Amino acid sequence: MRTATMRRQTAETNISTTLNIDGTGKSEIATGIGFFDHMLLLLTKHGFMDLQLIAQGDLQVDGHHTVEDTGIVLGQALTKALGDKNGIKRYGTAFVPMDEALAMVSLDISGRPFLVFDVAIPSERIGDFDSELTEEFLRALTVHAGLTLHVRLLSGKNSHHIVEAIFKALGRALDEAASIDERIVGVMSSKGML
């Protein structure tokens, strides 16, 4: 089982998580931001990852630190759980529709962090969640998991549908990229390392 337990404590947040990337999609998530909890649940469900995550943050300020630091911790956990990356497919792409919204997520577990976020979210807030924090979460995850991540919105008007399609697509793309292919000897790179 490829698992990792991580903790991050700062003056702004206290976050602990256990991630199993070979799971079934079970999760226990509590960040204090209801919509964000729902998105993380969808990420793990569609990515067949098991996730336990408890986050306490300075929500009296806003959700920024909690969301960003959750991305940091999840990125670190993903890196640790993947270990030496031997045998992983490395690449994953998913197109996910959610009613009128259609999101594409394509990623490379490359060790070279880079985010392209080509998405306009119409509403400033979705419930108790600042919609601009979608990009902040993805940037923190990208940097700390060493991903090259492209996120594009192909259609969509409803902010909830747009963000939901992104998180589902991210889960599916991660599942594909982290899956083991028995034909791969070592890592999927002509350099011999990722």
PDB file of C-alpha atoms in Angstrom:
ATOM      1  CA  MET A   1       0.000   0.000   0.000  1.00  0.00           C
ATOM      2  CA  ARG A   2       1.313   3.412  -0.978  1.00  0.00           C
ATOM      3  CA  THR A   3       0.444   5.583   1.999  1.00  0.00           C
ATOM      4  CA  ALA A   4       1.720   8.667   3.779  1.00  0.00           C
ATOM      5  CA  THR A   5       0.925  10.579   6.948  1.00  0.00           C
ATOM      6  CA  MET A   6       1.825  14.255   7.109  1.00  0.00           C
ATOM      7  CA  ARG A   7       1.340  17.150   9.506  1.00  0.00           C
ATOM      8  CA  ARG A   8       1.847  20.881   9.091  1.00  0.00           C
ATOM      9  CA  GLN A   9       1.506  23.325  11.962  1.00  0.00           C
ATOM     10  CA  THR A  10       2.019  27.061  11.607  1.00  0.00           C
ATOM     11  CA  ALA A  11       0.730  30.139  13.407  1.00  0.00           C
ATOM     12  CA  GLU A  12      -2.165  30.136  10.892  1.00  0.00           C
ATOM     13  CA  THR A  13      -3.064  26.456  10.440  1.00  0.00           C
ATOM     14  CA  ASN A  14      -2.774  22.993  11.955  1.00  0.00           C
ATOM     15  CA  ILE A  15      -3.329  20.251   9.371  1.00  0.00           C
ATOM     16  CA  SER A  16      -2.872  16.491   9.598  1.00  0.00           C
ATOM     17  CA  THR A  17      -3.561  13.942   6.907  1.00  0.00           C
ATOM     18  CA  THR A  18      -3.215  10.293   6.016  1.00  0.00           C
ATOM     19  CA  LEU A  19      -3.377   9.442   2.318  1.00  0.00           C
ATOM     20  CA  ASN A  20      -3.620   6.028   0.669  1.00  0.00           C
ATOM     21  CA  ILE A  21      -3.331   6.359  -3.106  1.00  0.00           C
ATOM     22  CA  ASP A  22      -4.291   2.691  -3.565  1.00  0.00           C
ATOM     23  CA  GLY A  23      -7.601   3.079  -1.801  1.00  0.00           C
ATOM     24  CA  THR A  24     -11.269   2.875  -2.705  1.00  0.00           C
ATOM     25  CA  GLY A  25     -12.326   6.504  -2.322  1.00  0.00           C
ATOM     26  CA  LYS A  26     -13.132   6.584   1.391  1.00  0.00           C
ATOM     27  CA  SER A  27     -12.640   9.887   3.173  1.00  0.00           C
ATOM     28  CA  GLU A  28     -13.004  11.668   6.480  1.00  0.00           C
ATOM     29  CA  ILE A  29     -12.461  15.378   5.837  1.00  0.00           C
ATOM     30  CA  ALA A  30     -12.973  18.414   8.066  1.00  0.00           C
ATOM     31  CA  THR A  31     -11.467  21.772   7.091  1.00  0.00           C
ATOM     32  CA  GLY A  32     -14.185  24.059   8.447  1.00  0.00           C
ATOM     33  CA  ILE A  33     -15.054  25.098   4.860  1.00  0.00           C
ATOM     34  CA  GLY A  34     -18.050  23.058   3.756  1.00  0.00           C
ATOM     35  CA  PHE A  35     -17.719  23.475   0.002  1.00  0.00           C
ATOM     36  CA  PHE A  36     -13.984  22.719   0.122  1.00  0.00           C
ATOM     37  CA  ASP A  37     -14.663  19.553   2.147  1.00  0.00           C
ATOM     38  CA  HIS A  38     -17.106  18.497  -0.572  1.00  0.00           C
ATOM     39  CA  MET A  39     -14.516  19.108  -3.314  1.00  0.00           C
ATOM     40  CA  LEU A  40     -11.855  17.083  -1.461  1.00  0.00           C
ATOM     41  CA  LEU A  41     -14.369  14.270  -1.019  1.00  0.00           C
ATOM     42  CA  LEU A  42     -14.988  14.287  -4.792  1.00  0.00           C
ATOM     43  CA  LEU A  43     -11.236  14.345  -5.497  1.00  0.00           C
ATOM     44  CA  THR A  44     -10.678  11.239  -3.383  1.00  0.00           C
ATOM     45  CA  LYS A  45     -13.831   9.427  -4.549  1.00  0.00           C
ATOM     46  CA  HIS A  46     -13.040   9.863  -8.246  1.00  0.00           C
ATOM     47  CA  GLY A  47      -9.319   9.266  -7.675  1.00  0.00           C
ATOM     48  CA  PHE A  48      -9.861   6.049  -5.665  1.00  0.00           C
ATOM     49  CA  MET A  49      -7.742   7.476  -2.851  1.00  0.00           C
ATOM     50  CA  ASP A  50      -8.482   7.111   0.843  1.00  0.00           C
ATOM     51  CA  LEU A  51      -8.019  10.364   2.735  1.00  0.00           C
ATOM     52  CA  GLN A  52      -8.256  11.377   6.351  1.00  0.00           C
ATOM     53  CA  LEU A  53      -7.715  15.115   6.728  1.00  0.00           C
ATOM     54  CA  ILE A  54      -8.313  17.447   9.650  1.00  0.00           C
ATOM     55  CA  ALA A  55      -7.534  21.138   9.232  1.00  0.00           C
ATOM     56  CA  GLN A  56      -7.871  23.930  11.735  1.00  0.00           C
ATOM     57  CA  GLY A  57      -7.177  27.347  10.317  1.00  0.00           C
ATOM     58  CA  ASP A  58      -7.651  31.046  10.935  1.00  0.00           C
ATOM     59  CA  LEU A  59     -11.078  31.081   9.306  1.00  0.00           C
ATOM     60  CA  GLN A  60     -11.924  34.261  11.224  1.00  0.00           C
ATOM     61  CA  VAL A  61      -9.585  35.936   8.700  1.00  0.00           C
ATOM     62  CA  ASP A  62     -10.693  33.959   5.624  1.00  0.00           C
ATOM     63  CA  GLY A  63     -10.165  30.542   4.075  1.00  0.00           C
ATOM     64  CA  HIS A  64      -6.948  31.324   2.195  1.00  0.00           C
ATOM     65  CA  HIS A  65      -4.413  29.873   4.625  1.00  0.00           C
ATOM     66  CA  THR A  66      -6.486  26.751   5.287  1.00  0.00           C
ATOM     67  CA  VAL A  67      -7.014  25.977   1.592  1.00  0.00           C
ATOM     68  CA  GLU A  68      -3.444  26.742   0.526  1.00  0.00           C
ATOM     69  CA  ASP A  69      -1.871  24.810   3.401  1.00  0.00           C
ATOM     70  CA  THR A  70      -4.155  21.857   2.679  1.00  0.00           C
ATOM     71  CA  GLY A  71      -2.737  21.857  -0.857  1.00  0.00           C
ATOM     72  CA  ILE A  72       0.786  21.909   0.573  1.00  0.00           C
ATOM     73  CA  VAL A  73       0.133  18.978   2.920  1.00  0.00           C
ATOM     74  CA  LEU A  74      -1.659  16.907   0.272  1.00  0.00           C
ATOM     75  CA  GLY A  75       1.153  17.557  -2.196  1.00  0.00           C
ATOM     76  CA  GLN A  76       3.737  16.423   0.342  1.00  0.00           C
ATOM     77  CA  ALA A  77       1.670  13.338   1.188  1.00  0.00           C
ATOM     78  CA  LEU A  78       1.303  12.436  -2.480  1.00  0.00           C
ATOM     79  CA  THR A  79       5.060  12.739  -3.031  1.00  0.00           C
ATOM     80  CA  LYS A  80       5.820  10.592   0.006  1.00  0.00           C
ATOM     81  CA  ALA A  81       3.212   7.956  -0.903  1.00  0.00           C
ATOM     82  CA  LEU A  82       4.525   7.660  -4.472  1.00  0.00           C
ATOM     83  CA  GLY A  83       8.004   6.930  -3.136  1.00  0.00           C
ATOM     84  CA  ASP A  84      10.560   6.259  -5.876  1.00  0.00           C
ATOM     85  CA  LYS A  85       7.788   6.401  -8.560  1.00  0.00           C
ATOM     86  CA  ASN A  86       8.928   3.095 -10.029  1.00  0.00           C
ATOM     87  CA  GLY A  87       6.331   1.635 -12.373  1.00  0.00           C
ATOM     88  CA  ILE A  88       3.884   4.563 -12.372  1.00  0.00           C
ATOM     89  CA  LYS A  89       2.307   5.617 -15.661  1.00  0.00           C
ATOM     90  CA  ARG A  90       3.319   9.226 -14.848  1.00  0.00           C
ATOM     91  CA  TYR A  91       0.758  10.897 -17.128  1.00  0.00           C
ATOM     92  CA  GLY A  92      -2.969  11.290 -16.635  1.00  0.00           C
ATOM     93  CA  THR A  93      -5.699  13.193 -18.437  1.00  0.00           C
ATOM     94  CA  ALA A  94      -9.413  13.418 -17.720  1.00  0.00           C
ATOM     95  CA  PHE A  95     -12.349  15.274 -19.237  1.00  0.00           C
ATOM     96  CA  VAL A  96     -15.266  15.547 -16.820  1.00  0.00           C
ATOM     97  CA  PRO A  97     -18.696  17.049 -17.547  1.00  0.00           C
ATOM     98  CA  MET A  98     -20.938  18.453 -14.820  1.00  0.00           C
ATOM     99  CA  ASP A  99     -24.149  19.534 -16.532  1.00  0.00           C
ATOM    100  CA  GLU A 100     -23.152  22.521 -18.726  1.00  0.00           C
ATOM    101  CA  ALA A 101     -19.565  22.564 -17.420  1.00  0.00           C
ATOM    102  CA  LEU A 102     -16.767  20.570 -19.032  1.00  0.00           C
ATOM    103  CA  ALA A 103     -13.307  20.557 -17.445  1.00  0.00           C
ATOM    104  CA  MET A 104     -10.056  19.041 -18.683  1.00  0.00           C
ATOM    105  CA  VAL A 105      -7.199  18.178 -16.351  1.00  0.00           C
ATOM    106  CA  SER A 106      -3.935  16.822 -17.730  1.00  0.00           C
ATOM    107  CA  LEU A 107      -0.932  16.172 -15.528  1.00  0.00           C
ATOM    108  CA  ASP A 108       2.558  14.762 -15.402  1.00  0.00           C
ATOM    109  CA  ILE A 109       4.127  13.523 -12.169  1.00  0.00           C
ATOM    110  CA  SER A 110       7.365  14.980 -13.455  1.00  0.00           C
ATOM    111  CA  GLY A 111       9.078  16.509 -10.449  1.00  0.00           C
ATOM    112  CA  ARG A 112       8.891  19.828 -12.324  1.00  0.00           C
ATOM    113  CA  PRO A 113       6.116  21.942 -10.763  1.00  0.00           C
ATOM    114  CA  PHE A 114       4.157  24.025 -13.255  1.00  0.00           C
ATOM    115  CA  LEU A 115       0.504  25.079 -13.236  1.00  0.00           C
ATOM    116  CA  VAL A 116      -1.549  26.308 -16.179  1.00  0.00           C
ATOM    117  CA  PHE A 117      -4.989  27.353 -14.914  1.00  0.00           C
ATOM    118  CA  ASP A 118      -7.146  28.491 -17.816  1.00  0.00           C
ATOM    119  CA  VAL A 119     -10.456  28.832 -15.988  1.00  0.00           C
ATOM    120  CA  ALA A 120     -12.804  31.748 -15.380  1.00  0.00           C
ATOM    121  CA  ILE A 121     -15.094  31.161 -12.409  1.00  0.00           C
ATOM    122  CA  PRO A 122     -18.035  33.595 -12.645  1.00  0.00           C
ATOM    123  CA  SER A 123     -18.927  33.874  -8.928  1.00  0.00           C
ATOM    124  CA  GLU A 124     -16.594  35.243  -6.271  1.00  0.00           C
ATOM    125  CA  ARG A 125     -18.004  32.833  -3.681  1.00  0.00           C
ATOM    126  CA  ILE A 126     -19.489  29.362  -3.739  1.00  0.00           C
ATOM    127  CA  GLY A 127     -21.155  28.909  -0.381  1.00  0.00           C
ATOM    128  CA  ASP A 128     -18.456  29.584   2.220  1.00  0.00           C
ATOM    129  CA  PHE A 129     -15.627  29.170  -0.306  1.00  0.00           C
ATOM    130  CA  ASP A 130     -13.775  31.977  -2.129  1.00  0.00           C
ATOM    131  CA  SER A 131     -13.727  30.645  -5.687  1.00  0.00           C
ATOM    132  CA  GLU A 132     -10.268  32.129  -6.410  1.00  0.00           C
ATOM    133  CA  LEU A 133      -8.903  29.689  -3.823  1.00  0.00           C
ATOM    134  CA  THR A 134      -9.418  26.898  -6.367  1.00  0.00           C
ATOM    135  CA  GLU A 135      -6.299  28.090  -8.171  1.00  0.00           C
ATOM    136  CA  GLU A 136      -4.415  28.645  -4.892  1.00  0.00           C
ATOM    137  CA  PHE A 137      -5.110  25.061  -3.809  1.00  0.00           C
ATOM    138  CA  LEU A 138      -3.999  23.690  -7.166  1.00  0.00           C
ATOM    139  CA  ARG A 139      -0.813  25.782  -7.159  1.00  0.00           C
ATOM    140  CA  ALA A 140       0.170  24.572  -3.675  1.00  0.00           C
ATOM    141  CA  LEU A 141      -0.595  20.958  -4.623  1.00  0.00           C
ATOM    142  CA  THR A 142       1.372  21.298  -7.868  1.00  0.00           C
ATOM    143  CA  VAL A 143       4.473  22.726  -6.208  1.00  0.00           C
ATOM    144  CA  HIS A 144       4.589  20.248  -3.329  1.00  0.00           C
ATOM    145  CA  ALA A 145       3.689  17.152  -5.369  1.00  0.00           C
ATOM    146  CA  GLY A 146       6.042  18.098  -8.213  1.00  0.00           C
ATOM    147  CA  LEU A 147       3.300  18.055 -10.833  1.00  0.00           C
ATOM    148  CA  THR A 148       3.033  19.672 -14.213  1.00  0.00           C
ATOM    149  CA  LEU A 149      -0.698  20.434 -14.173  1.00  0.00           C
ATOM    150  CA  HIS A 150      -2.918  21.873 -16.891  1.00  0.00           C
ATOM    151  CA  VAL A 151      -6.508  22.787 -15.998  1.00  0.00           C
ATOM    152  CA  ARG A 152      -8.821  24.100 -18.712  1.00  0.00           C
ATOM    153  CA  LEU A 153     -12.495  24.922 -18.739  1.00  0.00           C
ATOM    154  CA  LEU A 154     -13.994  24.005 -22.103  1.00  0.00           C
ATOM    155  CA  SER A 155     -17.516  25.185 -21.215  1.00  0.00           C
ATOM    156  CA  GLY A 156     -19.456  26.242 -18.150  1.00  0.00           C
ATOM    157  CA  LYS A 157     -21.480  28.996 -16.518  1.00  0.00           C
ATOM    158  CA  ASN A 158     -22.341  27.694 -13.054  1.00  0.00           C
ATOM    159  CA  SER A 159     -19.459  28.207 -10.610  1.00  0.00           C
ATOM    160  CA  HIS A 160     -20.332  25.171  -8.489  1.00  0.00           C
ATOM    161  CA  HIS A 161     -20.446  22.935 -11.558  1.00  0.00           C
ATOM    162  CA  ILE A 162     -17.144  24.325 -12.876  1.00  0.00           C
ATOM    163  CA  VAL A 163     -15.172  23.731  -9.681  1.00  0.00           C
ATOM    164  CA  GLU A 164     -16.782  20.332  -9.129  1.00  0.00           C
ATOM    165  CA  ALA A 165     -15.825  19.200 -12.634  1.00  0.00           C
ATOM    166  CA  ILE A 166     -12.225  20.333 -11.988  1.00  0.00           C
ATOM    167  CA  PHE A 167     -11.865  18.377  -8.734  1.00  0.00           C
ATOM    168  CA  LYS A 168     -13.414  15.238 -10.216  1.00  0.00           C
ATOM    169  CA  ALA A 169     -11.145  15.473 -13.264  1.00  0.00           C
ATOM    170  CA  LEU A 170      -8.120  15.999 -11.017  1.00  0.00           C
ATOM    171  CA  GLY A 171      -8.960  12.843  -9.088  1.00  0.00           C
ATOM    172  CA  ARG A 172      -9.351  10.798 -12.260  1.00  0.00           C
ATOM    173  CA  ALA A 173      -6.121  12.152 -13.789  1.00  0.00           C
ATOM    174  CA  LEU A 174      -4.151  11.476 -10.588  1.00  0.00           C
ATOM    175  CA  ASP A 175      -5.518   7.942 -10.433  1.00  0.00           C
ATOM    176  CA  GLU A 176      -4.354   7.299 -13.994  1.00  0.00           C
ATOM    177  CA  ALA A 177      -0.905   8.869 -13.535  1.00  0.00           C
ATOM    178  CA  ALA A 178      -0.186   7.149 -10.202  1.00  0.00           C
ATOM    179  CA  SER A 179      -1.329   3.718 -11.362  1.00  0.00           C
ATOM    180  CA  ILE A 180       1.272   0.996 -11.770  1.00  0.00           C
ATOM    181  CA  ASP A 181       1.964  -0.478 -15.200  1.00  0.00           C
ATOM    182  CA  GLU A 182       3.849  -3.786 -14.962  1.00  0.00           C
ATOM    183  CA  ARG A 183       5.500  -3.095 -18.337  1.00  0.00           C
ATOM    184  CA  ILE A 184       7.401  -0.129 -16.903  1.00  0.00           C
ATOM    185  CA  VAL A 185      10.834  -1.027 -15.544  1.00  0.00           C
ATOM    186  CA  GLY A 186      12.067   1.662 -13.155  1.00  0.00           C
ATOM    187  CA  VAL A 187      10.568   5.048 -13.937  1.00  0.00           C
ATOM    188  CA  MET A 188       8.866   6.293 -17.101  1.00  0.00           C
ATOM    189  CA  SER A 189      11.721   8.531 -18.189  1.00  0.00           C
ATOM    190  CA  SER A 190      14.615   8.241 -20.608  1.00  0.00           C
ATOM    191  CA  LYS A 191      16.695  10.029 -17.941  1.00  0.00           C
ATOM    192  CA  GLY A 192      16.150   7.174 -15.522  1.00  0.00           C
ATOM    193  CA  MET A 193      14.700   9.417 -12.818  1.00  0.00           C
ATOM    194  CA  LEU A 194      11.744  11.694 -12.119  1.00  0.00           C
TER     195      LEU A 194
END
